[in-house]
Amino acid sequence: MLHEAIESIVSENKFIAGIIVFGSTARGESNEESDLDLLILWENLNVNSNKRHIYIYKAISKPLPAEKLTVMDMEYTRFLNIKKATPLLLNIIWDGVAVYDKHGKLEDFMLKVRRELESKGVIRRKDGKHYYWELPKPGCKIKLEV
């Protein structure tokens, strides 16, 4: 079902350059109560930034059940050139599965970031159902050079 929905979404919305599934679905931990978390990577989208998220959400929620859908969005090239990564963005990169990639760069990029984090001593921990990041030293800044 998901792959058919993705095919429908990208065929009708040419601005979509990538779709990454993240969260419990990507980790294989989802159940009937889980939502579907998607990061939509866009390009050449000429929509006012105040209305962009609503525009994307409406496009995505047509073939997918909106009541169990969480959608985030980001410009494709900005994602590939992250300067500052929030813990949420790191989680997306760590767990994420690129289910659509117009330019074929996402999986390689995410793998490089994962390796870079590991090489710098950043560890992803799990406490029950929750995940968190452990830095090599408390408060240290990690510069990604991907």
Short mmCIF file of N, CA and C in Angstrom, two decimals:
data_model
loop_
_atom_site.label_atom_id
_atom_site.label_comp_id
_atom_site.label_asym_id
_atom_site.label_seq_id
_atom_site.Cartn_x
_atom_site.Cartn_y
_atom_site.Cartn_z
N MET A 1 0.81 -1.20 0.00
CA MET A 1 0.00 0.00 0.00
C MET A 1 0.86 1.27 0.00
N LEU A 2 1.90 1.30 0.83
CA LEU A 2 2.73 2.50 0.92
C LEU A 2 3.42 2.80 -0.40
N HIS A 3 3.95 1.78 -1.06
CA HIS A 3 4.67 2.02 -2.32
C HIS A 3 3.73 2.53 -3.41
N GLU A 4 2.51 2.02 -3.45
CA GLU A 4 1.53 2.52 -4.43
C GLU A 4 1.18 3.98 -4.13
N ALA A 5 1.03 4.30 -2.85
CA ALA A 5 0.72 5.68 -2.46
C ALA A 5 1.87 6.61 -2.82
N ILE A 6 3.10 6.17 -2.58
CA ILE A 6 4.28 6.98 -2.92
C ILE A 6 4.34 7.22 -4.42
N GLU A 7 4.11 6.19 -5.21
CA GLU A 7 4.10 6.34 -6.67
C GLU A 7 3.06 7.36 -7.11
N SER A 8 1.88 7.29 -6.52
CA SER A 8 0.81 8.23 -6.84
C SER A 8 1.19 9.66 -6.45
N ILE A 9 1.76 9.80 -5.26
CA ILE A 9 2.15 11.12 -4.76
C ILE A 9 3.19 11.77 -5.66
N VAL A 10 4.25 11.05 -6.00
CA VAL A 10 5.32 11.66 -6.79
C VAL A 10 4.91 11.89 -8.24
N SER A 11 4.02 11.06 -8.78
CA SER A 11 3.59 11.28 -10.16
C SER A 11 2.71 12.53 -10.27
N GLU A 12 2.00 12.86 -9.21
CA GLU A 12 1.11 14.03 -9.22
C GLU A 12 1.77 15.29 -8.70
N ASN A 13 2.95 15.18 -8.08
CA ASN A 13 3.60 16.33 -7.44
C ASN A 13 5.07 16.37 -7.83
N LYS A 14 5.35 17.02 -8.93
CA LYS A 14 6.71 17.02 -9.50
C LYS A 14 7.72 17.77 -8.63
N PHE A 15 7.25 18.56 -7.67
CA PHE A 15 8.17 19.28 -6.79
C PHE A 15 8.83 18.35 -5.77
N ILE A 16 8.31 17.16 -5.59
CA ILE A 16 8.87 16.24 -4.60
C ILE A 16 10.13 15.58 -5.17
N ALA A 17 11.25 15.80 -4.46
CA ALA A 17 12.52 15.23 -4.89
C ALA A 17 12.93 14.04 -4.03
N GLY A 18 12.31 13.91 -2.86
CA GLY A 18 12.64 12.78 -2.00
C GLY A 18 11.58 12.58 -0.93
N ILE A 19 11.42 11.34 -0.51
CA ILE A 19 10.53 11.01 0.61
C ILE A 19 11.28 10.03 1.49
N ILE A 20 11.39 10.40 2.77
CA ILE A 20 12.05 9.54 3.75
C ILE A 20 11.03 9.14 4.80
N VAL A 21 10.89 7.85 5.00
CA VAL A 21 10.07 7.33 6.10
C VAL A 21 10.99 7.25 7.31
N PHE A 22 10.51 7.74 8.46
CA PHE A 22 11.31 7.66 9.67
C PHE A 22 10.42 7.27 10.84
N GLY A 23 11.01 7.18 12.02
CA GLY A 23 10.23 6.82 13.20
C GLY A 23 10.01 5.33 13.31
N SER A 24 8.94 4.96 14.01
CA SER A 24 8.70 3.55 14.33
C SER A 24 8.53 2.69 13.08
N THR A 25 7.95 3.23 12.03
CA THR A 25 7.78 2.45 10.80
C THR A 25 9.14 2.09 10.20
N ALA A 26 10.04 3.07 10.14
CA ALA A 26 11.37 2.82 9.57
C ALA A 26 12.18 1.86 10.44
N ARG A 27 11.96 1.92 11.76
CA ARG A 27 12.70 1.04 12.67
C ARG A 27 12.08 -0.35 12.78
N GLY A 28 10.92 -0.55 12.18
CA GLY A 28 10.23 -1.84 12.29
C GLY A 28 9.55 -2.03 13.63
N GLU A 29 9.22 -0.93 14.31
CA GLU A 29 8.61 -0.98 15.63
C GLU A 29 7.15 -0.52 15.62
N SER A 30 6.57 -0.33 14.47
CA SER A 30 5.21 0.22 14.41
C SER A 30 4.17 -0.83 14.78
N ASN A 31 3.03 -0.33 15.22
CA ASN A 31 1.88 -1.19 15.50
C ASN A 31 0.64 -0.49 14.95
N GLU A 32 -0.53 -1.03 15.22
CA GLU A 32 -1.76 -0.47 14.64
C GLU A 32 -2.05 0.96 15.12
N GLU A 33 -1.46 1.37 16.22
CA GLU A 33 -1.68 2.72 16.74
C GLU A 33 -0.63 3.72 16.24
N SER A 34 0.40 3.24 15.58
CA SER A 34 1.49 4.11 15.14
C SER A 34 1.07 5.00 13.99
N ASP A 35 1.68 6.18 13.96
CA ASP A 35 1.48 7.05 12.80
C ASP A 35 2.58 6.78 11.79
N LEU A 36 2.44 7.35 10.62
CA LEU A 36 3.44 7.24 9.57
C LEU A 36 4.17 8.57 9.50
N ASP A 37 5.47 8.56 9.78
CA ASP A 37 6.28 9.77 9.78
C ASP A 37 7.01 9.89 8.45
N LEU A 38 6.82 11.03 7.78
CA LEU A 38 7.45 11.26 6.48
C LEU A 38 8.19 12.59 6.47
N LEU A 39 9.38 12.59 5.91
CA LEU A 39 10.08 13.82 5.58
C LEU A 39 9.99 13.97 4.08
N ILE A 40 9.33 15.04 3.64
CA ILE A 40 9.19 15.33 2.22
C ILE A 40 10.27 16.34 1.84
N LEU A 41 11.10 15.95 0.90
CA LEU A 41 12.16 16.83 0.40
C LEU A 41 11.71 17.38 -0.94
N TRP A 42 11.68 18.70 -1.03
CA TRP A 42 11.12 19.34 -2.21
C TRP A 42 12.17 20.19 -2.92
N GLU A 43 11.84 20.53 -4.17
CA GLU A 43 12.66 21.46 -4.96
C GLU A 43 11.74 22.21 -5.91
N ASN A 44 12.14 23.41 -6.26
CA ASN A 44 11.38 24.24 -7.21
C ASN A 44 9.91 24.35 -6.83
N LEU A 45 9.65 24.57 -5.56
CA LEU A 45 8.28 24.72 -5.09
C LEU A 45 8.01 26.20 -4.86
N ASN A 46 7.22 26.78 -5.73
CA ASN A 46 6.94 28.21 -5.66
C ASN A 46 5.65 28.47 -4.89
N VAL A 47 5.72 28.18 -3.60
CA VAL A 47 4.58 28.40 -2.71
C VAL A 47 5.10 29.22 -1.54
N ASN A 48 4.32 30.21 -1.13
CA ASN A 48 4.67 31.05 0.01
C ASN A 48 5.08 30.17 1.19
N SER A 49 6.17 30.52 1.86
CA SER A 49 6.69 29.68 2.94
C SER A 49 5.68 29.48 4.06
N ASN A 50 4.79 30.45 4.28
CA ASN A 50 3.75 30.30 5.31
C ASN A 50 2.73 29.23 4.94
N LYS A 51 2.55 28.99 3.66
CA LYS A 51 1.54 28.04 3.20
C LYS A 51 2.13 26.73 2.67
N ARG A 52 3.45 26.67 2.61
CA ARG A 52 4.12 25.52 2.02
C ARG A 52 3.78 24.21 2.74
N HIS A 53 3.85 24.20 4.06
CA HIS A 53 3.59 22.96 4.80
C HIS A 53 2.17 22.46 4.56
N ILE A 54 1.21 23.35 4.55
CA ILE A 54 -0.19 22.96 4.30
C ILE A 54 -0.33 22.41 2.89
N TYR A 55 0.30 23.07 1.93
CA TYR A 55 0.26 22.63 0.53
C TYR A 55 0.81 21.20 0.40
N ILE A 56 1.96 20.97 1.02
CA ILE A 56 2.59 19.64 0.96
C ILE A 56 1.74 18.61 1.69
N TYR A 57 1.24 18.96 2.86
CA TYR A 57 0.43 18.02 3.63
C TYR A 57 -0.81 17.59 2.84
N LYS A 58 -1.46 18.54 2.20
CA LYS A 58 -2.65 18.21 1.40
C LYS A 58 -2.28 17.28 0.25
N ALA A 59 -1.16 17.53 -0.39
CA ALA A 59 -0.73 16.67 -1.51
C ALA A 59 -0.43 15.25 -1.04
N ILE A 60 0.18 15.13 0.12
CA ILE A 60 0.57 13.82 0.65
C ILE A 60 -0.62 13.06 1.21
N SER A 61 -1.53 13.78 1.85
CA SER A 61 -2.63 13.10 2.55
C SER A 61 -3.75 12.62 1.64
N LYS A 62 -3.70 12.95 0.35
CA LYS A 62 -4.73 12.43 -0.57
C LYS A 62 -4.71 10.90 -0.62
N PRO A 63 -3.56 10.27 -0.91
CA PRO A 63 -3.56 8.80 -0.98
C PRO A 63 -3.21 8.10 0.34
N LEU A 64 -2.88 8.86 1.38
CA LEU A 64 -2.53 8.26 2.66
C LEU A 64 -3.52 8.70 3.74
N PRO A 65 -3.78 7.86 4.74
CA PRO A 65 -4.73 8.23 5.80
C PRO A 65 -4.20 9.38 6.65
N ALA A 66 -4.82 10.55 6.54
CA ALA A 66 -4.34 11.76 7.18
C ALA A 66 -4.34 11.69 8.70
N GLU A 67 -5.25 10.91 9.28
CA GLU A 67 -5.33 10.87 10.75
C GLU A 67 -4.12 10.19 11.39
N LYS A 68 -3.36 9.45 10.63
CA LYS A 68 -2.17 8.79 11.18
C LYS A 68 -0.92 9.18 10.39
N LEU A 69 -0.84 10.45 10.05
CA LEU A 69 0.23 10.93 9.19
C LEU A 69 0.92 12.13 9.82
N THR A 70 2.24 12.05 9.94
CA THR A 70 3.04 13.19 10.39
C THR A 70 3.97 13.55 9.24
N VAL A 71 3.89 14.79 8.79
CA VAL A 71 4.67 15.23 7.64
C VAL A 71 5.57 16.39 8.03
N MET A 72 6.84 16.24 7.72
CA MET A 72 7.80 17.34 7.84
C MET A 72 8.30 17.61 6.43
N ASP A 73 8.79 18.82 6.21
CA ASP A 73 9.33 19.11 4.88
C ASP A 73 10.60 19.94 4.97
N MET A 74 11.40 19.80 3.93
CA MET A 74 12.68 20.51 3.85
C MET A 74 13.10 20.55 2.39
N GLU A 75 13.81 21.57 2.02
CA GLU A 75 14.33 21.63 0.66
C GLU A 75 15.40 20.54 0.48
N TYR A 76 15.36 19.86 -0.64
CA TYR A 76 16.24 18.72 -0.92
C TYR A 76 17.72 19.09 -0.75
N THR A 77 18.17 20.16 -1.40
CA THR A 77 19.59 20.52 -1.32
C THR A 77 19.98 20.97 0.08
N ARG A 78 19.07 21.58 0.80
CA ARG A 78 19.36 21.99 2.18
C ARG A 78 19.59 20.75 3.06
N PHE A 79 18.79 19.72 2.84
CA PHE A 79 18.96 18.47 3.59
C PHE A 79 20.34 17.88 3.33
N LEU A 80 20.76 17.89 2.07
CA LEU A 80 22.06 17.30 1.71
C LEU A 80 23.24 18.17 2.14
N ASN A 81 22.98 19.39 2.58
CA ASN A 81 24.04 20.31 2.99
C ASN A 81 23.78 20.85 4.39
N ILE A 82 23.36 19.97 5.29
CA ILE A 82 23.02 20.44 6.64
C ILE A 82 24.24 21.03 7.32
N LYS A 83 24.02 22.16 7.96
CA LYS A 83 25.08 22.82 8.72
C LYS A 83 24.87 22.58 10.21
N LYS A 84 23.62 22.69 10.64
CA LYS A 84 23.27 22.42 12.04
C LYS A 84 22.16 21.39 12.04
N ALA A 85 22.40 20.31 12.73
CA ALA A 85 21.40 19.24 12.77
C ALA A 85 20.79 19.16 14.17
N THR A 86 19.49 19.23 14.22
CA THR A 86 18.78 19.05 15.48
C THR A 86 18.76 17.56 15.82
N PRO A 87 18.49 17.21 17.07
CA PRO A 87 18.35 15.79 17.41
C PRO A 87 17.28 15.10 16.55
N LEU A 88 16.19 15.80 16.24
CA LEU A 88 15.16 15.21 15.39
C LEU A 88 15.70 14.90 14.00
N LEU A 89 16.44 15.83 13.42
CA LEU A 89 17.00 15.59 12.09
C LEU A 89 18.01 14.44 12.13
N LEU A 90 18.79 14.36 13.20
CA LEU A 90 19.71 13.23 13.33
C LEU A 90 18.95 11.92 13.44
N ASN A 91 17.83 11.92 14.16
CA ASN A 91 17.01 10.71 14.25
C ASN A 91 16.48 10.30 12.87
N ILE A 92 16.06 11.28 12.10
CA ILE A 92 15.55 11.00 10.75
C ILE A 92 16.66 10.38 9.90
N ILE A 93 17.84 10.96 9.97
CA ILE A 93 18.96 10.44 9.19
C ILE A 93 19.37 9.05 9.68
N TRP A 94 19.35 8.84 10.98
CA TRP A 94 19.78 7.56 11.56
C TRP A 94 18.81 6.43 11.23
N ASP A 95 17.50 6.70 11.41
CA ASP A 95 16.48 5.67 11.21
C ASP A 95 15.90 5.64 9.81
N GLY A 96 16.02 6.74 9.11
CA GLY A 96 15.26 6.94 7.89
C GLY A 96 15.53 5.96 6.77
N VAL A 97 14.47 5.75 5.99
CA VAL A 97 14.55 4.92 4.79
C VAL A 97 14.03 5.77 3.63
N ALA A 98 14.88 6.01 2.66
CA ALA A 98 14.46 6.79 1.49
C ALA A 98 13.59 5.90 0.61
N VAL A 99 12.31 6.22 0.54
CA VAL A 99 11.39 5.43 -0.28
C VAL A 99 11.22 6.04 -1.67
N TYR A 100 11.69 7.27 -1.83
CA TYR A 100 11.72 7.91 -3.15
C TYR A 100 12.88 8.90 -3.15
N ASP A 101 13.67 8.87 -4.21
CA ASP A 101 14.80 9.78 -4.35
C ASP A 101 15.03 10.08 -5.83
N LYS A 102 14.55 11.22 -6.25
CA LYS A 102 14.64 11.62 -7.66
C LYS A 102 16.08 11.66 -8.16
N HIS A 103 17.01 12.06 -7.29
CA HIS A 103 18.40 12.26 -7.72
C HIS A 103 19.36 11.16 -7.25
N GLY A 104 18.87 10.20 -6.49
CA GLY A 104 19.69 9.07 -6.07
C GLY A 104 20.82 9.39 -5.11
N LYS A 105 20.65 10.41 -4.25
CA LYS A 105 21.72 10.82 -3.35
C LYS A 105 21.43 10.57 -1.87
N LEU A 106 20.20 10.30 -1.52
CA LEU A 106 19.80 10.28 -0.11
C LEU A 106 20.42 9.14 0.69
N GLU A 107 20.32 7.91 0.22
CA GLU A 107 20.84 6.78 0.99
C GLU A 107 22.34 6.92 1.24
N ASP A 108 23.09 7.32 0.23
CA ASP A 108 24.53 7.51 0.38
C ASP A 108 24.82 8.61 1.39
N PHE A 109 24.09 9.72 1.30
CA PHE A 109 24.28 10.82 2.23
C PHE A 109 23.99 10.39 3.66
N MET A 110 22.87 9.71 3.88
CA MET A 110 22.50 9.29 5.23
C MET A 110 23.52 8.30 5.79
N LEU A 111 24.04 7.41 4.96
CA LEU A 111 25.07 6.47 5.39
C LEU A 111 26.34 7.21 5.81
N LYS A 112 26.73 8.22 5.04
CA LYS A 112 27.93 9.01 5.38
C LYS A 112 27.75 9.72 6.71
N VAL A 113 26.57 10.29 6.95
CA VAL A 113 26.31 10.98 8.22
C VAL A 113 26.37 9.98 9.37
N ARG A 114 25.75 8.82 9.20
CA ARG A 114 25.78 7.79 10.26
C ARG A 114 27.23 7.41 10.60
N ARG A 115 28.03 7.20 9.57
CA ARG A 115 29.44 6.84 9.80
C ARG A 115 30.20 7.97 10.46
N GLU A 116 29.92 9.20 10.05
CA GLU A 116 30.58 10.37 10.63
C GLU A 116 30.23 10.49 12.12
N LEU A 117 28.97 10.29 12.46
CA LEU A 117 28.56 10.34 13.87
C LEU A 117 29.29 9.27 14.68
N GLU A 118 29.34 8.06 14.15
CA GLU A 118 30.03 6.97 14.84
C GLU A 118 31.51 7.27 15.01
N SER A 119 32.15 7.83 13.98
CA SER A 119 33.58 8.12 14.05
C SER A 119 33.90 9.22 15.06
N LYS A 120 32.92 10.08 15.34
CA LYS A 120 33.13 11.16 16.30
C LYS A 120 32.68 10.77 17.71
N GLY A 121 32.26 9.52 17.88
CA GLY A 121 31.90 9.04 19.20
C GLY A 121 30.49 9.38 19.65
N VAL A 122 29.64 9.78 18.72
CA VAL A 122 28.24 10.07 19.05
C VAL A 122 27.49 8.74 19.04
N ILE A 123 26.76 8.47 20.12
CA ILE A 123 26.09 7.18 20.27
C ILE A 123 24.59 7.39 20.41
N ARG A 124 23.83 6.59 19.71
CA ARG A 124 22.37 6.61 19.83
C ARG A 124 21.98 5.57 20.85
N ARG A 125 21.25 6.00 21.87
CA ARG A 125 20.83 5.12 22.96
C ARG A 125 19.32 4.97 22.97
N LYS A 126 18.88 3.86 23.54
CA LYS A 126 17.45 3.61 23.70
C LYS A 126 17.16 3.37 25.17
N ASP A 127 16.12 4.04 25.67
CA ASP A 127 15.68 3.86 27.05
C ASP A 127 14.19 3.54 26.99
N GLY A 128 13.86 2.27 27.08
CA GLY A 128 12.47 1.87 26.92
C GLY A 128 12.03 2.10 25.48
N LYS A 129 11.03 2.96 25.31
CA LYS A 129 10.55 3.30 23.96
C LYS A 129 11.24 4.53 23.39
N HIS A 130 12.06 5.18 24.18
CA HIS A 130 12.62 6.47 23.80
C HIS A 130 14.08 6.36 23.39
N TYR A 131 14.45 7.22 22.45
CA TYR A 131 15.82 7.27 21.95
C TYR A 131 16.43 8.62 22.29
N TYR A 132 17.75 8.62 22.51
CA TYR A 132 18.45 9.87 22.76
C TYR A 132 19.89 9.74 22.26
N TRP A 133 20.56 10.89 22.16
CA TRP A 133 21.93 10.93 21.67
C TRP A 133 22.88 11.18 22.83
N GLU A 134 23.97 10.43 22.85
CA GLU A 134 25.00 10.61 23.86
C GLU A 134 26.25 11.13 23.16
N LEU A 135 26.72 12.29 23.61
CA LEU A 135 27.91 12.90 23.03
C LEU A 135 29.16 12.36 23.71
N PRO A 136 30.32 12.47 23.06
CA PRO A 136 31.56 11.99 23.69
C PRO A 136 31.85 12.70 25.01
N LYS A 137 31.52 14.00 25.06
CA LYS A 137 31.66 14.80 26.28
C LYS A 137 30.40 15.66 26.38
N PRO A 138 29.84 15.78 27.57
CA PRO A 138 28.62 16.61 27.72
C PRO A 138 28.84 18.03 27.19
N GLY A 139 27.91 18.49 26.38
CA GLY A 139 27.94 19.86 25.86
C GLY A 139 28.88 20.09 24.69
N CYS A 140 29.62 19.08 24.26
CA CYS A 140 30.55 19.31 23.15
C CYS A 140 29.77 19.48 21.84
N LYS A 141 30.37 20.20 20.93
CA LYS A 141 29.76 20.42 19.62
C LYS A 141 30.41 19.47 18.63
N ILE A 142 29.57 18.89 17.81
CA ILE A 142 30.04 17.95 16.79
C ILE A 142 29.87 18.61 15.43
N LYS A 143 30.95 18.70 14.67
CA LYS A 143 30.87 19.27 13.33
C LYS A 143 30.86 18.12 12.33
N LEU A 144 29.79 18.08 11.55
CA LEU A 144 29.69 17.06 10.51
C LEU A 144 30.38 17.54 9.25
N GLU A 145 31.22 16.72 8.71
CA GLU A 145 31.96 17.07 7.49
C GLU A 145 31.61 16.06 6.41
N VAL A 146 30.38 16.14 5.96
CA VAL A 146 29.89 15.18 4.96
C VAL A 146 29.77 15.87 3.62
#
